[in-house]
Backbone as JSON, one array per atom type, in Angstrom:
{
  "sequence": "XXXXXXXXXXXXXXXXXXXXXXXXXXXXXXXXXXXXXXXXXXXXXXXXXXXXXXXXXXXXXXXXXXXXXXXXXXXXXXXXXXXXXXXXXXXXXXXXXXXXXXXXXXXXXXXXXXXXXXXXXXXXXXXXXXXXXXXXXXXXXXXXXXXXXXXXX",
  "N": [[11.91, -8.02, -11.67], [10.0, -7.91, -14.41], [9.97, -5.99, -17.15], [8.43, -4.43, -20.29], [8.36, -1.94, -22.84], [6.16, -0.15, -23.38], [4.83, -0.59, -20.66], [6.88, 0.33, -19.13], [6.93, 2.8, -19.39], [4.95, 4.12, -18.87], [4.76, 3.1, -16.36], [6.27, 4.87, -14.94], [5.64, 7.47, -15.46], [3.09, 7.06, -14.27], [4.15, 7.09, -11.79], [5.51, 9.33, -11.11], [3.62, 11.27, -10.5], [2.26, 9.69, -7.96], [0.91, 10.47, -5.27], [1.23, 11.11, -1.79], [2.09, 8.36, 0.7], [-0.68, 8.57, 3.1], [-0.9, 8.28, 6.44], [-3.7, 6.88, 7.63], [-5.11, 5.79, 9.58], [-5.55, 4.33, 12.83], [-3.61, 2.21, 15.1], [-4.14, 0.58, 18.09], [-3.24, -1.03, 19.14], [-0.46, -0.3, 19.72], [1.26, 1.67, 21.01], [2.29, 5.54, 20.66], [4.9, 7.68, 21.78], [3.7, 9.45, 23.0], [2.11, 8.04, 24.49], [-0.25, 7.49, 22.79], [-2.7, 5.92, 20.53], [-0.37, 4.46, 17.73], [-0.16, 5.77, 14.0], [-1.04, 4.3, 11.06], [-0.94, 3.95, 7.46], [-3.54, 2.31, 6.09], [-4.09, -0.96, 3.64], [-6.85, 0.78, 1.73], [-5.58, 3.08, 1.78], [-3.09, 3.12, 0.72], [-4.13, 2.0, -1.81], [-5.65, 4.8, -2.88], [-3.05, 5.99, -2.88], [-2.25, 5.83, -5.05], [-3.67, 5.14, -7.34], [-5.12, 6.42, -8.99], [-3.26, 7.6, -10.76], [-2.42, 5.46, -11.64], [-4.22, 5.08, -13.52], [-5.1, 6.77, -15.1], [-2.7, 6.72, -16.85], [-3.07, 4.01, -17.98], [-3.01, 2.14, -16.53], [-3.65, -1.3, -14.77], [-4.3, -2.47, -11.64], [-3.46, -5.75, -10.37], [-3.5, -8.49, -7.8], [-2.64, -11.16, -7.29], [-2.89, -14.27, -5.33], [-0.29, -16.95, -4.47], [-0.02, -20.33, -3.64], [-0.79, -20.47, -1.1], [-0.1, -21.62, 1.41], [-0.25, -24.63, 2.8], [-0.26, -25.71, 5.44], [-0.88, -23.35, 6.69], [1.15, -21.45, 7.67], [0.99, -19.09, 6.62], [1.16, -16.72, 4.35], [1.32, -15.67, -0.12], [1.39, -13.03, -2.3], [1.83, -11.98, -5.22], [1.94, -8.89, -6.75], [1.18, -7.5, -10.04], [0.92, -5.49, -12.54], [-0.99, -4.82, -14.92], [-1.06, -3.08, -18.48], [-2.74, -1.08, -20.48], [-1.82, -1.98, -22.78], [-1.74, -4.24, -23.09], [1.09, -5.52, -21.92], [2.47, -6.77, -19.03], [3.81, -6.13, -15.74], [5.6, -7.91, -13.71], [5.97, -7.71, -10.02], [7.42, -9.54, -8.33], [7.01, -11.88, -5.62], [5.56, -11.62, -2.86], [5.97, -12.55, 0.69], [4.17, -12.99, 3.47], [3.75, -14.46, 6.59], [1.63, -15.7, 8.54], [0.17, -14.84, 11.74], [-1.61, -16.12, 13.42], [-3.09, -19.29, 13.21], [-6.09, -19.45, 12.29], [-9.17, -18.31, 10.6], [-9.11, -15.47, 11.3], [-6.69, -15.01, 11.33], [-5.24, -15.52, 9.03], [-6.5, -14.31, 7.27], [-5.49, -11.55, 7.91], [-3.33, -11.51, 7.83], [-3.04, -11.93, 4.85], [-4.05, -9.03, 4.32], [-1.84, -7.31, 5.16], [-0.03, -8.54, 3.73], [-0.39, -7.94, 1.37], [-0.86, -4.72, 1.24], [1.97, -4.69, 1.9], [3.56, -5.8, -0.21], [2.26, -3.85, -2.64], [2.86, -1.7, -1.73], [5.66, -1.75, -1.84], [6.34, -2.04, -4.8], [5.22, -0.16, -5.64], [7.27, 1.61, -4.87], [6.06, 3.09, -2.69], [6.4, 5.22, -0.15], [5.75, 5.01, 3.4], [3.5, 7.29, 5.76], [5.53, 8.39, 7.93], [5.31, 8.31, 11.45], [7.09, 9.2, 13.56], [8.36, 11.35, 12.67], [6.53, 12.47, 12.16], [5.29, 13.28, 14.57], [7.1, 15.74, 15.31], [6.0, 17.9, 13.59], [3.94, 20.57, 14.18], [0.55, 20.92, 15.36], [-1.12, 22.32, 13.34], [0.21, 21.83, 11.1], [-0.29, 19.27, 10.73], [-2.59, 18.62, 10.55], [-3.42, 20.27, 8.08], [-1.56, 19.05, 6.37], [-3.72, 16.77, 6.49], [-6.16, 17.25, 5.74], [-5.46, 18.18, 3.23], [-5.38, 15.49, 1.71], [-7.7, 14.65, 2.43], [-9.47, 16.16, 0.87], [-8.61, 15.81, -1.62], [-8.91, 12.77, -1.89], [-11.09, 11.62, -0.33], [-9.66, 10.16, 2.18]],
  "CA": [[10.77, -7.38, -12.29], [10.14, -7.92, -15.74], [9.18, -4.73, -17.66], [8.5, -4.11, -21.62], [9.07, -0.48, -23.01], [5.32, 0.59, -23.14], [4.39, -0.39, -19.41], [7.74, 1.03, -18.42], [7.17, 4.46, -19.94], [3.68, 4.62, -18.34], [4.47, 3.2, -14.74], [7.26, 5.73, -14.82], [4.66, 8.58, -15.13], [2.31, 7.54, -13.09], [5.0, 6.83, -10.35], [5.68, 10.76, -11.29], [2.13, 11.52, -10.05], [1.87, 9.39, -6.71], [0.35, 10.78, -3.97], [1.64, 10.47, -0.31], [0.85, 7.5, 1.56], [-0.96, 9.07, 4.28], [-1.81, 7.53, 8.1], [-5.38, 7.25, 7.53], [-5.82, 4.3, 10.61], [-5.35, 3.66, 14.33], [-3.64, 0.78, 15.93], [-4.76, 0.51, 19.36], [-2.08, -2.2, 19.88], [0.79, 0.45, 19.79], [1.15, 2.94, 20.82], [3.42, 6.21, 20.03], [6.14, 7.88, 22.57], [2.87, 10.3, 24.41], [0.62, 7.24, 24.87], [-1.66, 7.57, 21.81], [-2.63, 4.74, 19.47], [-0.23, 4.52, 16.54], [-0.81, 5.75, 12.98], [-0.52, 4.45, 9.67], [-1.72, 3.77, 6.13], [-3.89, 1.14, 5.56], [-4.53, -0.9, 2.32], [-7.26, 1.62, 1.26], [-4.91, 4.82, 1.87], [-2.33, 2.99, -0.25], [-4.86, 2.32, -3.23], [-5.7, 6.05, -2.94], [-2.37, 7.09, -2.95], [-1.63, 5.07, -6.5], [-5.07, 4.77, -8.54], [-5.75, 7.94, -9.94], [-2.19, 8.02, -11.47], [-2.4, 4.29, -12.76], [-5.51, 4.5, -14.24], [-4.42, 7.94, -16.01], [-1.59, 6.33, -17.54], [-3.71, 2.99, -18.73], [-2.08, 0.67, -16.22], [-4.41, -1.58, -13.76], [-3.37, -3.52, -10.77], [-3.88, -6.96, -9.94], [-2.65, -8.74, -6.94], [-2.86, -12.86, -6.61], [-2.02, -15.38, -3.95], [0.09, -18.08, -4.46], [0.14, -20.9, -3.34], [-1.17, -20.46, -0.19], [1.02, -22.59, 2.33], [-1.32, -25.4, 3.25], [0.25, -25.37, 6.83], [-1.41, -21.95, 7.63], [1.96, -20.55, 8.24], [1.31, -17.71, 5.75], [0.32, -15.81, 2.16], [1.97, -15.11, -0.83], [1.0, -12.39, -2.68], [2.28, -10.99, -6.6], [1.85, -7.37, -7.36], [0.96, -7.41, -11.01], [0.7, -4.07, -13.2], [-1.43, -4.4, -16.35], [-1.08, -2.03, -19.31], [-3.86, -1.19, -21.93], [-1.44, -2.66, -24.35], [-1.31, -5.9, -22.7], [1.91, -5.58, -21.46], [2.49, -6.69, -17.91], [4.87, -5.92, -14.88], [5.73, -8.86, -12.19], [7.01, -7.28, -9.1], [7.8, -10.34, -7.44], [6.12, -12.75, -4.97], [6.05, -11.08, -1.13], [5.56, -13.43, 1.89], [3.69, -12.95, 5.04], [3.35, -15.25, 7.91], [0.16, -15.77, 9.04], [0.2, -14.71, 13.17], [-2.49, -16.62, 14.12], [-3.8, -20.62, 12.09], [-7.21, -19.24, 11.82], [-9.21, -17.49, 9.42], [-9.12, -14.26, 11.13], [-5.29, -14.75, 11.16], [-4.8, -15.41, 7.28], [-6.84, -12.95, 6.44], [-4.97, -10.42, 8.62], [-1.79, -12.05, 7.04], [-3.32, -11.33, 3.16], [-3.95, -7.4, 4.2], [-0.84, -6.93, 5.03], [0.92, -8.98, 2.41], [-1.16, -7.06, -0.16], [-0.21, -3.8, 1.56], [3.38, -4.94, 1.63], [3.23, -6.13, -1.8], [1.41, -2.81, -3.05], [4.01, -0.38, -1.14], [7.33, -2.0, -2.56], [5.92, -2.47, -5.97], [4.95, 1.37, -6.24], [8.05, 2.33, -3.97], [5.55, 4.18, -1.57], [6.74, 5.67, 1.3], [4.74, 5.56, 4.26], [4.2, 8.65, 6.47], [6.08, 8.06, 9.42], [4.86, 8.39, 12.73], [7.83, 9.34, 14.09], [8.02, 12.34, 11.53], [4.58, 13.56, 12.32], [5.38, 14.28, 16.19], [7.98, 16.73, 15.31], [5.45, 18.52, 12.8], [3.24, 21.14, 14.45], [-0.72, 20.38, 14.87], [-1.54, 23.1, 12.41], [0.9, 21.13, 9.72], [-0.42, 17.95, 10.27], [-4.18, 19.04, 10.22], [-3.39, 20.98, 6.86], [-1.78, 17.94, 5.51], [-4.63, 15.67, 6.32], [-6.89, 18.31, 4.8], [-5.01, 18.41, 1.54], [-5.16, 13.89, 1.47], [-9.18, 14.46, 2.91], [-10.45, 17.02, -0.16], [-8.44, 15.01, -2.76], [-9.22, 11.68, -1.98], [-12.14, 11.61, 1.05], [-10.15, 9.56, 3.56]],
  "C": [[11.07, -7.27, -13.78], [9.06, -6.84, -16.62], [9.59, -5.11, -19.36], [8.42, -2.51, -21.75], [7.41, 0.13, -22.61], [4.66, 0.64, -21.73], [5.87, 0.72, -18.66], [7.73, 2.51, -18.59], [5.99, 4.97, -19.18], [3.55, 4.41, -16.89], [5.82, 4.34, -14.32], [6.62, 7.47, -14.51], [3.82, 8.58, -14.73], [3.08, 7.22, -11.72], [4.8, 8.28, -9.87], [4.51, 11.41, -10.09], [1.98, 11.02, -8.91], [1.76, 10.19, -5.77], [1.06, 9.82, -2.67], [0.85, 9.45, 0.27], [0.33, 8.11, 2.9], [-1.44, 8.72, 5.46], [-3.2, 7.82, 7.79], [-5.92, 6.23, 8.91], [-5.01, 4.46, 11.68], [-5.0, 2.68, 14.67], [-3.58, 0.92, 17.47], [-3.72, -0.44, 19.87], [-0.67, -1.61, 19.98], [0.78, 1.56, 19.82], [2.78, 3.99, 20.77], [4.19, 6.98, 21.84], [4.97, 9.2, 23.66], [1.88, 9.29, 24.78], [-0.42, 7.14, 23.72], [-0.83, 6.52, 20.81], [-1.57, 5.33, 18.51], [-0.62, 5.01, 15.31], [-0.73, 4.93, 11.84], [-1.15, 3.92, 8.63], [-2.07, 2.5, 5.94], [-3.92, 0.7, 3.99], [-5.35, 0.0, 1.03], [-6.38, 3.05, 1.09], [-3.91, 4.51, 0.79], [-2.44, 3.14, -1.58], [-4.97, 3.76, -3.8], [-5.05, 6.42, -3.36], [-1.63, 6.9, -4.3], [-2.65, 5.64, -7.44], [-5.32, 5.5, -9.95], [-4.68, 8.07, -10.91], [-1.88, 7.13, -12.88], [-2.91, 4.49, -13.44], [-5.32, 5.61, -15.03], [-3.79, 7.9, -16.82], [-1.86, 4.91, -18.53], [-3.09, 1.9, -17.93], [-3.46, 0.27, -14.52], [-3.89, -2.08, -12.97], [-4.02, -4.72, -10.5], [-3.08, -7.5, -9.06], [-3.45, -10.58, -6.57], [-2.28, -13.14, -5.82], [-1.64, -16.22, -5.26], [0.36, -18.85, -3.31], [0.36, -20.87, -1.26], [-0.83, -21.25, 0.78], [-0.31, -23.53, 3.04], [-1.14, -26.04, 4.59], [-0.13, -24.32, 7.52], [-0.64, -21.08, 7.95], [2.05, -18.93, 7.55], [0.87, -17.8, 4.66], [0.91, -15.51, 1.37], [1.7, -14.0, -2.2], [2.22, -11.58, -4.14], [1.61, -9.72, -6.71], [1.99, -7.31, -8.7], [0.56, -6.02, -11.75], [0.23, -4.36, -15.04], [-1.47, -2.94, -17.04], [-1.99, -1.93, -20.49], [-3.18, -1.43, -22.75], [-1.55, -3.92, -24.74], [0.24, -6.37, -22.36], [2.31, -5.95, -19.83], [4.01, -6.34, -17.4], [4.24, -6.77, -13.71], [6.0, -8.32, -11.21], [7.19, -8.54, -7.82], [6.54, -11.08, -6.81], [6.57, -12.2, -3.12], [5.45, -11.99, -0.17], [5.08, -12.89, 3.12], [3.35, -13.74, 5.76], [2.46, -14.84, 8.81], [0.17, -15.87, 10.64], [-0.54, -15.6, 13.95], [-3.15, -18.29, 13.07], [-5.18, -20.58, 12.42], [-7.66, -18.53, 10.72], [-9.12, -16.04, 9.69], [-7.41, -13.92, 11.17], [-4.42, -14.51, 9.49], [-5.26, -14.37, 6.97], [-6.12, -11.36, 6.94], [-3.68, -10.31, 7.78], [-1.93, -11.18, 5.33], [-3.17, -10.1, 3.24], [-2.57, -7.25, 4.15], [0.03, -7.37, 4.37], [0.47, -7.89, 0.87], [-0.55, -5.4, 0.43], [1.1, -3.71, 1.54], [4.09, -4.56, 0.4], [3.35, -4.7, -2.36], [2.64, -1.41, -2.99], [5.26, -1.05, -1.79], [6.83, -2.09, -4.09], [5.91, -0.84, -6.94], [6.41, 2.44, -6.11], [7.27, 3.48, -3.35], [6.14, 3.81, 0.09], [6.26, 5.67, 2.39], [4.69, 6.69, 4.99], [4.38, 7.97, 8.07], [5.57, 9.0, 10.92], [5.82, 9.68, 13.63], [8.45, 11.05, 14.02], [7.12, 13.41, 11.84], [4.7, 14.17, 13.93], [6.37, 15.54, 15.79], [7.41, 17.88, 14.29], [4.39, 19.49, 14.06], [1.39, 20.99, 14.36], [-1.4, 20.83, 13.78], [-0.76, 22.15, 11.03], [0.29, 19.73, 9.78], [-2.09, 17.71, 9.74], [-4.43, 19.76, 8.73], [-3.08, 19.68, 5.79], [-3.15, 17.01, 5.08], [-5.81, 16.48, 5.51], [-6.96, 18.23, 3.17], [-5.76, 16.72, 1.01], [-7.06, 13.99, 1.43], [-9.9, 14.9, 1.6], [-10.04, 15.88, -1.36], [-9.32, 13.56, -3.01], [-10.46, 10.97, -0.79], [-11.23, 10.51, 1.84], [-9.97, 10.08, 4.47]]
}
């Protein structure tokens, strides 16, 4: 990752500022240790849990493909951090392998490369599942409360 002084001073304080990534989504294809779907943060919950901080600080995000494997096996996705100075930040090129050689497989592939991407780039945390059973319903209903007023999801 290649940083200059004025993006580095500004993704430094809006790192400061991030918001929890919070389970905002259901997977129905897994489930957790009482039987119930899975949780966890989709692409939108991630944006959420960045935006407000970037955009505070003067820094936008952009996220391209490369070079799109013309085999179908997968997506490659840069995490880019513009700065109203014109300064950028690379954070690399993240790979995902595409589960399925259709289009509803790539595109499944891109979310989660971009979510990938997105979460190592910011260093967000996700909220763990695992975490949240050992929390009380009253604590987890208060959390989601706090994530719901701030940011509606």
């Amino acid at each position: 990752m290649e940083a200059t002084s004025e993006i580095a001073k500004a993704f430094v304080a809006a790192q400061k500022e991030f918001n929890p990534a919070v389970a905002n989504a259901k997977n129905t294809f897994y489930k957790d240790n009482k039987g119930k779907p899975s949780s966890y943060v989709d692409l939108t919950g991630c944006y959420q849990a960045i935006m407000d901080s970037l955009h505070k600080n003067g820094i936008a995000v952009v996220q391209k493909t490369h070079d799109l494997t013309s085999d179908g096996l997968g997506v490659k996705v840069e995490t880019i951090f513009l700065h109203e100075s014109g300064q950028t930040m690379s954070c690399g090129i993240f790979f995902m392998p595409a589960g399925r050689q259709d289009p509803h497989g790539v595109m499944a592939a891109l979310t989660y490369a971009r979510r990938g991407s997105l979460m190592a780039a910011c260093g967000l945390a996700p909220e763990d599942d695992d975490g949240n059973s050992a929390m009380s319903d009253e604590q987890k209903a208060a959390r989601k409360s706090t994530a719901t007023k701030k940011y509606g999801a």
